[in-house]
C-alpha atoms as a printed R data frame, in Angstrom:
    type eleno elety resid chain resno       x        y       z
1   ATOM     1    CA   UNK     A     1  90.944 -178.009 127.093
2   ATOM     2    CA   UNK     A     2  88.723 -181.081 126.636
3   ATOM     3    CA   UNK     A     3  87.381 -182.695 129.798
4   ATOM     4    CA   UNK     A     4  89.036 -180.081 131.988
5   ATOM     5    CA   UNK     A     5  87.787 -177.270 134.194
6   ATOM     6    CA   UNK     A     6  89.610 -173.974 134.132
7   ATOM     7    CA   UNK     A     7  90.583 -172.853 137.629
8   ATOM     8    CA   UNK     A     8  92.116 -169.528 136.669
9   ATOM     9    CA   UNK     A     9  95.488 -168.101 135.651
10  ATOM    10    CA   UNK     A    10  98.925 -167.965 137.248
11  ATOM    11    CA   UNK     A    11 101.320 -165.379 135.793
12  ATOM    12    CA   UNK     A    12  99.111 -165.380 132.681
13  ATOM    13    CA   UNK     A    13  99.118 -169.181 132.270
14  ATOM    14    CA   UNK     A    14  95.714 -170.946 132.295
15  ATOM    15    CA   UNK     A    15  95.442 -173.618 134.989
16  ATOM    16    CA   UNK     A    16  93.069 -176.542 134.418
17  ATOM    17    CA   UNK     A    17  92.022 -179.540 136.468
18  ATOM    18    CA   UNK     A    18  91.133 -182.706 134.564
19  ATOM    19    CA   UNK     A    19  87.829 -184.363 135.415
20  ATOM    20    CA   UNK     A    20  89.677 -187.534 136.470
21  ATOM    21    CA   UNK     A    21  91.001 -185.578 139.447
22  ATOM    22    CA   UNK     A    22  87.617 -186.209 141.075
23  ATOM    23    CA   UNK     A    23  88.468 -189.934 141.037
24  ATOM    24    CA   UNK     A    24  91.397 -189.217 143.351
25  ATOM    25    CA   UNK     A    25  89.206 -187.243 145.753
26  ATOM    26    CA   UNK     A    26  86.569 -189.991 145.781
27  ATOM    27    CA   UNK     A    27  89.286 -192.595 146.341
28  ATOM    28    CA   UNK     A    28  90.658 -190.671 149.336
29  ATOM    29    CA   UNK     A    29  87.158 -190.211 150.767
30  ATOM    30    CA   UNK     A    30  86.317 -193.900 150.289
31  ATOM    31    CA   UNK     A    31  89.622 -195.051 151.848
32  ATOM    32    CA   UNK     A    32  89.134 -192.907 154.963
33  ATOM    33    CA   UNK     A    33  85.472 -193.871 155.263
34  ATOM    34    CA   UNK     A    34  86.320 -197.585 154.923
35  ATOM    35    CA   UNK     A    35  88.753 -197.174 157.806
36  ATOM    36    CA   UNK     A    36  85.981 -195.765 159.976
37  ATOM    37    CA   UNK     A    37  87.306 -192.196 159.959
38  ATOM    38    CA   UNK     A    38  84.961 -189.385 160.916
39  ATOM    39    CA   UNK     A    39  83.911 -186.360 158.870
40  ATOM    40    CA   UNK     A    40  86.655 -184.154 160.353
41  ATOM    41    CA   UNK     A    41  89.394 -186.680 159.548
42  ATOM    42    CA   UNK     A    42  88.063 -187.155 156.008
43  ATOM    43    CA   UNK     A    43  88.036 -183.378 155.561
44  ATOM    44    CA   UNK     A    44  91.693 -183.193 156.670
45  ATOM    45    CA   UNK     A    45  92.620 -185.994 154.258
46  ATOM    46    CA   UNK     A    46  90.993 -184.184 151.346
47  ATOM    47    CA   UNK     A    47  92.590 -180.898 152.464
48  ATOM    48    CA   UNK     A    48  96.013 -182.562 152.404
49  ATOM    49    CA   UNK     A    49  95.423 -183.813 148.857
50  ATOM    50    CA   UNK     A    50  94.421 -180.318 147.715
51  ATOM    51    CA   UNK     A    51  97.472 -178.769 149.387
52  ATOM    52    CA   UNK     A    52  99.709 -181.337 147.697
53  ATOM    53    CA   UNK     A    53  98.314 -180.295 144.352
54  ATOM    54    CA   UNK     A    54  98.912 -176.654 145.164
55  ATOM    55    CA   UNK     A    55 102.559 -177.681 145.528
56  ATOM    56    CA   UNK     A    56 102.340 -179.630 142.252
57  ATOM    57    CA   UNK     A    57 100.906 -176.560 140.498
58  ATOM    58    CA   UNK     A    58 103.762 -174.415 141.801
59  ATOM    59    CA   UNK     A    59 106.181 -177.131 140.648
60  ATOM    60    CA   UNK     A    60 104.801 -176.891 137.098
61  ATOM    61    CA   UNK     A    61 104.818 -173.099 137.305
62  ATOM    62    CA   UNK     A    62 108.541 -173.336 138.059
63  ATOM    63    CA   UNK     A    63 109.069 -175.149 134.747
64  ATOM    64    CA   UNK     A    64 106.902 -172.614 132.914
65  ATOM    65    CA   UNK     A    65 108.682 -169.552 134.299
66  ATOM    66    CA   UNK     A    66 112.100 -171.035 133.591
67  ATOM    67    CA   UNK     A    67 111.002 -171.773 130.006
68  ATOM    68    CA   UNK     A    68 109.626 -168.238 129.659
69  ATOM    69    CA   UNK     A    69 113.120 -166.957 130.403
70  ATOM    70    CA   UNK     A    70 114.203 -168.516 127.090
71  ATOM    71    CA   UNK     A    71 111.225 -167.224 125.116
72  ATOM    72    CA   UNK     A    72 109.234 -170.463 125.360
73  ATOM    73    CA   UNK     A    73 105.532 -170.077 126.071
74  ATOM    74    CA   UNK     A    74 103.382 -172.388 128.185
75  ATOM    75    CA   UNK     A    75  99.864 -172.853 126.842
76  ATOM    76    CA   UNK     A    76  98.471 -174.356 130.046
77  ATOM    77    CA   UNK     A    77  99.056 -176.225 133.276
78  ATOM    78    CA   UNK     A    78  96.779 -179.224 133.845
79  ATOM    79    CA   UNK     A    79  96.316 -181.123 137.090
80  ATOM    80    CA   UNK     A    80  95.814 -184.885 136.827
81  ATOM    81    CA   UNK     A    81  95.427 -187.547 139.532
82  ATOM    82    CA   UNK     A    82  99.046 -188.630 138.928
83  ATOM    83    CA   UNK     A    83 100.470 -185.087 138.976
84  ATOM    84    CA   UNK     A    84 100.645 -181.979 136.851
85  ATOM    85    CA   UNK     A    85 101.628 -181.216 133.268
86  ATOM    86    CA   UNK     A    86 102.959 -177.881 132.020
87  ATOM    87    CA   UNK     A    87 102.223 -177.763 128.298
88  ATOM    88    CA   UNK     A    88 105.318 -175.995 126.934
89  ATOM    89    CA   UNK     A    89 105.224 -175.090 123.248
90  ATOM    90    CA   UNK     A    90 108.622 -176.804 122.978
91  ATOM    91    CA   UNK     A    91 111.614 -177.804 125.046
92  ATOM    92    CA   UNK     A    92 114.844 -175.844 124.547
93  ATOM    93    CA   UNK     A    93 117.409 -177.738 122.485
94  ATOM    94    CA   UNK     A    94 120.303 -176.054 124.253
95  ATOM    95    CA   UNK     A    95 121.298 -178.648 126.917
96  ATOM    96    CA   UNK     A    96 122.078 -175.943 129.494
97  ATOM    97    CA   UNK     A    97 118.667 -174.326 129.011
98  ATOM    98    CA   UNK     A    98 116.847 -177.660 129.182
99  ATOM    99    CA   UNK     A    99 118.765 -178.495 132.354
100 ATOM   100    CA   UNK     A   100 117.581 -175.265 133.993
101 ATOM   101    CA   UNK     A   101 113.962 -175.782 132.866
102 ATOM   102    CA   UNK     A   102 113.988 -179.384 134.120
103 ATOM   103    CA   UNK     A   103 115.532 -178.505 137.488
104 ATOM   104    CA   UNK     A   104 113.200 -175.540 138.052
105 ATOM   105    CA   UNK     A   105 110.243 -177.748 139.054
106 ATOM   106    CA   UNK     A   106 111.991 -179.768 141.785
107 ATOM   107    CA   UNK     A   107 113.708 -176.562 142.909
108 ATOM   108    CA   UNK     A   108 110.273 -175.127 143.728
109 ATOM   109    CA   UNK     A   109 109.546 -178.141 145.937
110 ATOM   110    CA   UNK     A   110 112.879 -177.644 147.686
111 ATOM   111    CA   UNK     A   111 111.943 -174.012 148.295
112 ATOM   112    CA   UNK     A   112 108.533 -174.995 149.704
113 ATOM   113    CA   UNK     A   113 110.204 -177.515 152.031
114 ATOM   114    CA   UNK     A   114 112.663 -174.876 153.240
115 ATOM   115    CA   UNK     A   115 109.795 -172.457 153.931
116 ATOM   116    CA   UNK     A   116 107.909 -175.131 155.907
117 ATOM   117    CA   UNK     A   117 110.940 -176.350 157.839
118 ATOM   118    CA   UNK     A   118 111.081 -173.523 160.466
119 ATOM   119    CA   UNK     A   119 107.364 -173.936 161.256
120 ATOM   120    CA   UNK     A   120 107.654 -177.707 161.556
121 ATOM   121    CA   UNK     A   121 110.778 -177.405 163.704
122 ATOM   122    CA   UNK     A   122 109.069 -174.863 165.951
123 ATOM   123    CA   UNK     A   123 106.054 -177.174 166.471
124 ATOM   124    CA   UNK     A   124 107.750 -180.585 166.704
125 ATOM   125    CA   UNK     A   125 111.491 -180.027 166.928
126 ATOM   126    CA   UNK     A   126 113.558 -183.073 165.981
127 ATOM   127    CA   UNK     A   127 110.494 -185.308 166.503
128 ATOM   128    CA   UNK     A   128 109.282 -184.281 163.043
129 ATOM   129    CA   UNK     A   129 112.053 -186.445 161.602
130 ATOM   130    CA   UNK     A   130 110.914 -189.923 162.465
131 ATOM   131    CA   UNK     A   131 109.265 -189.716 165.882
132 ATOM   132    CA   UNK     A   132 105.733 -188.652 164.974
133 ATOM   133    CA   UNK     A   133 103.048 -190.524 163.057
134 ATOM   134    CA   UNK     A   134 102.569 -188.492 159.868
135 ATOM   135    CA   UNK     A   135  99.766 -190.771 158.673
136 ATOM   136    CA   UNK     A   136  97.466 -189.560 161.450
137 ATOM   137    CA   UNK     A   137  94.887 -186.965 160.279
138 ATOM   138    CA   UNK     A   138  95.556 -183.784 162.233
139 ATOM   139    CA   UNK     A   139  95.524 -180.088 161.366
140 ATOM   140    CA   UNK     A   140  98.669 -179.695 163.461
141 ATOM   141    CA   UNK     A   141 100.450 -182.302 161.338
142 ATOM   142    CA   UNK     A   142  99.663 -180.714 157.954
143 ATOM   143    CA   UNK     A   143 102.881 -178.602 157.770
144 ATOM   144    CA   UNK     A   144 105.030 -181.648 158.618
145 ATOM   145    CA   UNK     A   145 103.160 -183.818 156.130
146 ATOM   146    CA   UNK     A   146 103.609 -181.233 153.400
147 ATOM   147    CA   UNK     A   147 107.302 -180.882 154.253
148 ATOM   148    CA   UNK     A   148 107.919 -184.602 153.806
149 ATOM   149    CA   UNK     A   149 105.716 -184.831 150.721
150 ATOM   150    CA   UNK     A   150 107.705 -182.055 149.028
151 ATOM   151    CA   UNK     A   151 110.933 -183.885 149.860
152 ATOM   152    CA   UNK     A   152 109.451 -187.056 148.354
153 ATOM   153    CA   UNK     A   153 108.323 -185.105 145.259
154 ATOM   154    CA   UNK     A   154 111.866 -183.844 144.755
155 ATOM   155    CA   UNK     A   155 113.373 -187.327 145.059
156 ATOM   156    CA   UNK     A   156 110.691 -188.952 142.909
157 ATOM   157    CA   UNK     A   157 110.953 -186.352 140.148
158 ATOM   158    CA   UNK     A   158 114.721 -186.777 140.009
159 ATOM   159    CA   UNK     A   159 114.376 -190.459 139.083
160 ATOM   160    CA   UNK     A   160 115.774 -190.656 135.499
161 ATOM   161    CA   UNK     A   161 112.413 -191.725 134.083
162 ATOM   162    CA   UNK     A   162 112.185 -189.659 130.893
163 ATOM   163    CA   UNK     A   163 110.013 -187.620 130.227
164 ATOM   164    CA   UNK     A   164 109.884 -186.863 133.960
165 ATOM   165    CA   UNK     A   165 112.214 -184.176 135.293
166 ATOM   166    CA   UNK     A   166 115.034 -186.578 136.136
167 ATOM   167    CA   UNK     A   167 114.871 -188.015 132.637
168 ATOM   168    CA   UNK     A   168 115.030 -184.543 131.107
169 ATOM   169    CA   UNK     A   169 118.049 -183.760 133.254
170 ATOM   170    CA   UNK     A   170 119.650 -186.977 131.991
171 ATOM   171    CA   UNK     A   171 118.821 -186.052 128.379
172 ATOM   172    CA   UNK     A   172 120.314 -182.573 128.846
173 ATOM   173    CA   UNK     A   173 123.540 -184.037 130.255
174 ATOM   174    CA   UNK     A   174 123.766 -186.584 127.427
175 ATOM   175    CA   UNK     A   175 122.958 -183.948 124.780
176 ATOM   176    CA   UNK     A   176 125.943 -181.896 125.932
177 ATOM   177    CA   UNK     A   177 128.139 -184.725 124.588
178 ATOM   178    CA   UNK     A   178 125.973 -186.571 122.036
179 ATOM   179    CA   UNK     A   179 123.646 -185.805 119.144
180 ATOM   180    CA   UNK     A   180 120.308 -184.532 120.482
181 ATOM   181    CA   UNK     A   181 118.238 -187.317 118.919
182 ATOM   182    CA   UNK     A   182 120.592 -190.036 120.174
183 ATOM   183    CA   UNK     A   183 120.639 -188.487 123.664
184 ATOM   184    CA   UNK     A   184 116.828 -188.490 123.627
185 ATOM   185    CA   UNK     A   185 116.680 -192.119 122.510
186 ATOM   186    CA   UNK     A   186 119.039 -193.191 125.323
187 ATOM   187    CA   UNK     A   187 117.068 -191.195 127.905
188 ATOM   188    CA   UNK     A   188 113.841 -192.714 126.545
189 ATOM   189    CA   UNK     A   189 115.185 -196.252 126.944
190 ATOM   190    CA   UNK     A   190 116.247 -195.504 130.525
191 ATOM   191    CA   UNK     A   191 112.799 -194.003 131.122
192 ATOM   192    CA   UNK     A   192 111.020 -197.079 129.782
193 ATOM   193    CA   UNK     A   193 113.196 -199.330 131.955
194 ATOM   194    CA   UNK     A   194 112.192 -197.148 134.930
195 ATOM   195    CA   UNK     A   195 108.551 -197.526 133.923
196 ATOM   196    CA   UNK     A   196 108.882 -201.310 134.136
197 ATOM   197    CA   UNK     A   197 110.318 -200.936 137.655
198 ATOM   198    CA   UNK     A   198 107.351 -198.691 138.526
199 ATOM   199    CA   UNK     A   199 105.003 -201.448 137.391
200 ATOM   200    CA   UNK     A   200 106.782 -204.023 139.557
201 ATOM   201    CA   UNK     A   201 106.804 -201.643 142.511
202 ATOM   202    CA   UNK     A   202 103.145 -200.766 141.984
203 ATOM   203    CA   UNK     A   203 102.082 -204.425 141.828
204 ATOM   204    CA   UNK     A   204 104.062 -205.332 144.943
205 ATOM   205    CA   UNK     A   205 102.859 -202.338 146.962
206 ATOM   206    CA   UNK     A   206  99.337 -202.330 145.536
207 ATOM   207    CA   UNK     A   207  99.758 -198.681 144.503
208 ATOM   208    CA   UNK     A   208  97.547 -198.261 141.436
209 ATOM   209    CA   UNK     A   209  98.799 -194.717 140.762
210 ATOM   210    CA   UNK     A   210 102.304 -196.047 140.115
211 ATOM   211    CA   UNK     A   211 100.840 -198.145 137.313
212 ATOM   212    CA   UNK     A   212  99.335 -195.047 135.692
213 ATOM   213    CA   UNK     A   213 102.627 -193.186 136.097
214 ATOM   214    CA   UNK     A   214 104.447 -196.134 134.503
215 ATOM   215    CA   UNK     A   215 102.091 -196.026 131.511
216 ATOM   216    CA   UNK     A   216 102.582 -192.263 131.153
217 ATOM   217    CA   UNK     A   217 106.376 -192.628 131.327
218 ATOM   218    CA   UNK     A   218 106.563 -195.561 128.907
219 ATOM   219    CA   UNK     A   219 104.374 -194.016 126.208
220 ATOM   220    CA   UNK     A   220 105.660 -190.487 126.784
221 ATOM   221    CA   UNK     A   221 109.294 -191.568 126.443
222 ATOM   222    CA   UNK     A   222 108.672 -193.180 123.060
223 ATOM   223    CA   UNK     A   223 106.620 -190.232 121.795
224 ATOM   224    CA   UNK     A   224 109.264 -187.687 122.804
225 ATOM   225    CA   UNK     A   225 112.047 -189.765 121.265
226 ATOM   226    CA   UNK     A   226 110.199 -189.830 117.951
227 ATOM   227    CA   UNK     A   227 109.477 -186.113 118.186
228 ATOM   228    CA   UNK     A   228 113.148 -185.356 118.849
229 ATOM   229    CA   UNK     A   229 114.223 -187.444 115.863
230 ATOM   230    CA   UNK     A   230 111.678 -185.668 113.682
231 ATOM   231    CA   UNK     A   231 112.754 -182.230 114.867
232 ATOM   232    CA   UNK     A   232 116.415 -183.085 114.323
233 ATOM   233    CA   UNK     A   233 115.711 -184.380 110.835
234 ATOM   234    CA   UNK     A   234 113.952 -181.097 109.992
235 ATOM   235    CA   UNK     A   235 116.785 -178.925 111.297
236 ATOM   236    CA   UNK     A   236 117.819 -176.233 108.772
237 ATOM   237    CA   UNK     A   237 115.830 -177.966 106.008
238 ATOM   238    CA   UNK     A   238 113.716 -175.963 103.562
239 ATOM   239    CA   UNK     A   239 110.554 -177.105 101.843
240 ATOM   240    CA   UNK     A   240 112.284 -177.206  98.452
241 ATOM   241    CA   UNK     A   241 114.656 -179.931  99.714
242 ATOM   242    CA   UNK     A   242 111.825 -182.484  99.947
243 ATOM   243    CA   UNK     A   243 109.970 -181.662  96.722
244 ATOM   244    CA   UNK     A   244 108.837 -184.387  94.344
245 ATOM   245    CA   UNK     A   245 110.117 -183.376  90.909
246 ATOM   246    CA   UNK     A   246 108.741 -186.317  88.925
247 ATOM   247    CA   UNK     A   247 104.976 -186.536  88.988
248 ATOM   248    CA   UNK     A   248 101.944 -187.081  86.770
249 ATOM   249    CA   UNK     A   249  99.266 -184.485  86.068
250 ATOM   250    CA   UNK     A   250  95.691 -184.871  84.861
251 ATOM   251    CA   UNK     A   251  93.723 -182.742  82.445
252 ATOM   252    CA   UNK     A   252  90.544 -181.324  83.956
253 ATOM   253    CA   UNK     A   253  88.474 -182.814  81.125
254 ATOM   254    CA   UNK     A   254  89.893 -186.333  81.451
255 ATOM   255    CA   UNK     A   255  87.735 -189.139  82.820
256 ATOM   256    CA   UNK     A   256  88.102 -190.739  86.199
257 ATOM   257    CA   UNK     A   257  89.038 -193.927  84.330
258 ATOM   258    CA   UNK     A   258  92.221 -192.185  83.176
259 ATOM   259    CA   UNK     A   259  92.889 -191.002  86.733
260 ATOM   260    CA   UNK     A   260  92.357 -194.537  88.035
261 ATOM   261    CA   UNK     A   261  94.850 -195.977  85.551
262 ATOM   262    CA   UNK     A   262  97.442 -193.406  86.671
263 ATOM   263    CA   UNK     A   263  96.777 -194.261  90.313
264 ATOM   264    CA   UNK     A   264  97.238 -197.992  89.706
265 ATOM   265    CA   UNK     A   265 100.297 -197.515  87.493
266 ATOM   266    CA   UNK     A   266 102.493 -195.974  90.187
267 ATOM   267    CA   UNK     A   267 102.878 -194.809  93.787
268 ATOM   268    CA   UNK     A   268 101.440 -191.324  93.289
269 ATOM   269    CA   UNK     A   269  98.211 -190.860  95.279
270 ATOM   270    CA   UNK     A   270  97.233 -187.245  94.547
271 ATOM   271    CA   UNK     A   271  97.311 -185.630  91.121
272 ATOM   272    CA   UNK     A   272  97.590 -181.981  90.103
273 ATOM   273    CA   UNK     A   273  94.860 -181.089  87.624
274 ATOM   274    CA   UNK     A   274  95.698 -178.613  84.840
275 ATOM   275    CA   UNK     A   275  93.755 -176.802  82.126
276 ATOM   276    CA   UNK     A   276  94.581 -176.584  78.411
277 ATOM   277    CA   UNK     A   277  97.253 -173.945  79.182
278 ATOM   278    CA   UNK     A   278  99.007 -176.219  81.648
279 ATOM   279    CA   UNK     A   279  98.003 -174.053  84.605
280 ATOM   280    CA   UNK     A   280  96.976 -175.657  87.865
281 ATOM   281    CA   UNK     A   281  93.214 -175.624  88.492
282 ATOM   282    CA   UNK     A   282  92.843 -178.272  91.205
283 ATOM   283    CA   UNK     A   283  94.076 -181.358  93.040
284 ATOM   284    CA   UNK     A   284  92.466 -184.784  92.654
285 ATOM   285    CA   UNK     A   285  93.199 -186.947  95.693
286 ATOM   286    CA   UNK     A   286  92.795 -190.704  95.892
287 ATOM   287    CA   UNK     A   287  89.793 -190.162  98.152
288 ATOM   288    CA   UNK     A   288  88.261 -187.781  95.571
289 ATOM   289    CA   UNK     A   289  88.774 -190.406  92.876
290 ATOM   290    CA   UNK     A   290  87.118 -193.156  94.921
291 ATOM   291    CA   UNK     A   291  84.225 -190.863  95.803
292 ATOM   292    CA   UNK     A   292  83.753 -189.933  92.152
293 ATOM   293    CA   UNK     A   293  83.783 -193.525  90.930
294 ATOM   294    CA   UNK     A   294  81.331 -194.465  93.689
295 ATOM   295    CA   UNK     A   295  78.774 -191.809  92.807
296 ATOM   296    CA   UNK     A   296  79.201 -191.306  89.038
297 ATOM   297    CA   UNK     A   297  81.370 -194.116  87.690
298 ATOM   298    CA   UNK     A   298  84.542 -194.051  85.611
299 ATOM   299    CA   UNK     A   299  83.107 -191.820  82.885
300 ATOM   300    CA   UNK     A   300  82.783 -188.771  85.142
301 ATOM   301    CA   UNK     A   301  85.172 -185.882  84.508
302 ATOM   302    CA   UNK     A   302  88.104 -185.161  86.809
303 ATOM   303    CA   UNK     A   303  86.972 -181.536  87.173
304 ATOM   304    CA   UNK     A   304  83.758 -182.629  88.890
305 ATOM   305    CA   UNK     A   305  85.540 -184.118  91.908
306 ATOM   306    CA   UNK     A   306  88.854 -182.309  92.197
307 ATOM   307    CA   UNK     A   307  89.650 -179.881  95.036
308 ATOM   308    CA   UNK     A   308  89.651 -176.365  93.617
309 ATOM   309    CA   UNK     A   309  91.608 -174.953  96.545
310 ATOM   310    CA   UNK     A   310  95.078 -176.004  97.591
311 ATOM   311    CA   UNK     A   311  97.935 -175.035  99.854
312 ATOM   312    CA   UNK     A   312 100.758 -173.234  98.084
313 ATOM   313    CA   UNK     A   313 104.315 -174.148  99.046
314 ATOM   314    CA   UNK     A   314 106.909 -171.510  99.847
315 ATOM   315    CA   UNK     A   315 110.129 -173.227  98.706
316 ATOM   316    CA   UNK     A   316 112.256 -171.322 101.228
317 ATOM   317    CA   UNK     A   317 109.971 -171.910 104.232
318 ATOM   318    CA   UNK     A   318 111.234 -174.293 106.943
319 ATOM   319    CA   UNK     A   319 110.108 -177.804 106.047
320 ATOM   320    CA   UNK     A   320 108.972 -178.453 109.635
321 ATOM   321    CA   UNK     A   321 106.618 -175.451 109.578
322 ATOM   322    CA   UNK     A   322 105.232 -176.456 106.196
323 ATOM   323    CA   UNK     A   323 104.684 -180.037 107.340
324 ATOM   324    CA   UNK     A   324 102.862 -178.908 110.473
325 ATOM   325    CA   UNK     A   325 100.636 -176.647 108.381
326 ATOM   326    CA   UNK     A   326  99.859 -179.542 106.046
327 ATOM   327    CA   UNK     A   327  98.917 -181.795 108.974
328 ATOM   328    CA   UNK     A   328  96.769 -179.161 110.674
329 ATOM   329    CA   UNK     A   329  94.990 -178.422 107.372
330 ATOM   330    CA   UNK     A   330  94.518 -182.089 106.495
331 ATOM   331    CA   UNK     A   331  96.519 -181.633 103.282
332 ATOM   332    CA   UNK     A   332  98.406 -184.625 101.867
333 ATOM   333    CA   UNK     A   333  99.852 -182.900  98.798
334 ATOM   334    CA   UNK     A   334 100.824 -179.275  98.241
335 ATOM   335    CA   UNK     A   335 102.090 -177.874  94.913
336 ATOM   336    CA   UNK     A   336 104.943 -175.472  94.213
337 ATOM   337    CA   UNK     A   337 103.979 -173.010  91.502
338 ATOM   338    CA   UNK     A   338 105.951 -170.728  89.212
339 ATOM   339    CA   UNK     A   339 103.913 -168.470  86.926
340 ATOM   340    CA   UNK     A   340 100.801 -170.530  87.752
341 ATOM   341    CA   UNK     A   341 102.512 -173.674  86.486
342 ATOM   342    CA   UNK     A   342 103.382 -176.548  88.759
343 ATOM   343    CA   UNK     A   343 107.084 -177.350  89.108
344 ATOM   344    CA   UNK     A   344 107.045 -179.614  92.156
345 ATOM   345    CA   UNK     A   345 104.925 -181.393  94.741
346 ATOM   346    CA   UNK     A   346 105.353 -181.646  98.475
347 ATOM   347    CA   UNK     A   347 103.678 -184.794  99.818
348 ATOM   348    CA   UNK     A   348 103.408 -186.061 103.367
349 ATOM   349    CA   UNK     A   349 104.826 -189.436 102.283
350 ATOM   350    CA   UNK     A   350 107.881 -187.828 100.701
351 ATOM   351    CA   UNK     A   351 108.467 -185.667 103.774
352 ATOM   352    CA   UNK     A   352 108.344 -188.750 106.009
353 ATOM   353    CA   UNK     A   353 110.785 -190.576 103.745
354 ATOM   354    CA   UNK     A   354 113.079 -187.550 103.783
355 ATOM   355    CA   UNK     A   355 112.910 -187.486 107.590
356 ATOM   356    CA   UNK     A   356 113.772 -191.195 107.886
357 ATOM   357    CA   UNK     A   357 116.757 -190.887 105.551
358 ATOM   358    CA   UNK     A   358 117.963 -187.718 107.277
359 ATOM   359    CA   UNK     A   359 117.630 -189.328 110.705
360 ATOM   360    CA   UNK     A   360 119.497 -192.447 109.551
361 ATOM   361    CA   UNK     A   361 122.289 -190.323 108.088
362 ATOM   362    CA   UNK     A   362 122.645 -188.217 111.230
363 ATOM   363    CA   UNK     A   363 122.697 -191.356 113.387
364 ATOM   364    CA   UNK     A   364 125.421 -192.827 111.184
365 ATOM   365    CA   UNK     A   365 127.498 -189.641 111.436
366 ATOM   366    CA   UNK     A   366 127.052 -189.490 115.198
367 ATOM   367    CA   UNK     A   367 128.092 -193.145 115.577
368 ATOM   368    CA   UNK     A   368 131.199 -192.513 113.499
369 ATOM   369    CA   UNK     A   369 132.132 -189.564 115.699
370 ATOM   370    CA   UNK     A   370 131.588 -191.662 118.816
371 ATOM   371    CA   UNK     A   371 133.925 -194.390 117.518
372 ATOM   372    CA   UNK     A   372 136.629 -191.798 116.910
């Protein structure tokens, strides 16, 4: 992972710490030093921060293990100054499963607090609950500090600020009654409203980390809402459903001038190139055409600048998988062949248009059901 240091593995999951985590440690050191704290007190402050992030790591591991129960892999856990992120390959669409995965993280913090409680009670008794100064650096206070911090982590993570845990719980509850994409959009709007409150709170309290959390929540909510709409639009759709059936082809011996006239005459950007038998021999993209005109002018042949390799389309493959493969390969147009002859094109623009129409139709159907 870029800009991250690998710490090791937990239950087979790589754990990384982002380089920006050092900013937090420096900030804690500087704050204690500015207050005139000694080396021992600074050491205890840094130790507390590290112990908090052990709890955060276990929190993220809770999500990962719950997701593993449903066959969902976690590629990594990354520690950031504002918390941790478990990179799940996907979130379960079953609301009950998502609810369990979302709750699993805070549940770990509850478990940690319950484990610490007997020790804290033995040391401080009822004084641990309001009668001792938990801000004072002390090795004896560490268990009590961690107990309260885990309680705070539970409460904070349950705030319905999607995509935080509370927001995912809200989305799961909404998705049990509403269309998944609509439930995500509602949860995202609630999350973005929460982010605005975080900003206000952060400015009033002077807590800069709340501002970073607000930014993460605001942008993350919108990104996840779009992803959910995309995934819903792709549901049970095959590649053949989004094929372009009307398209222009170019002969390999034609000039780039002919290709340019075809480009300007319509909305097609990439052109299949065929030989005298009508068999596909390449793809000329708009970028290829511009490059060819730049270096050799309009009289150059199409065959000189076309791509001679292309991505074949399996008409029965899931459209979402095909689209992801196109994006990862940097392919804008992929042909569907039958007996080496082209019968359809799959373009990124057409897929996006299909997604928008599908999403609009599903939203309309969901709204009609809601009215009933």
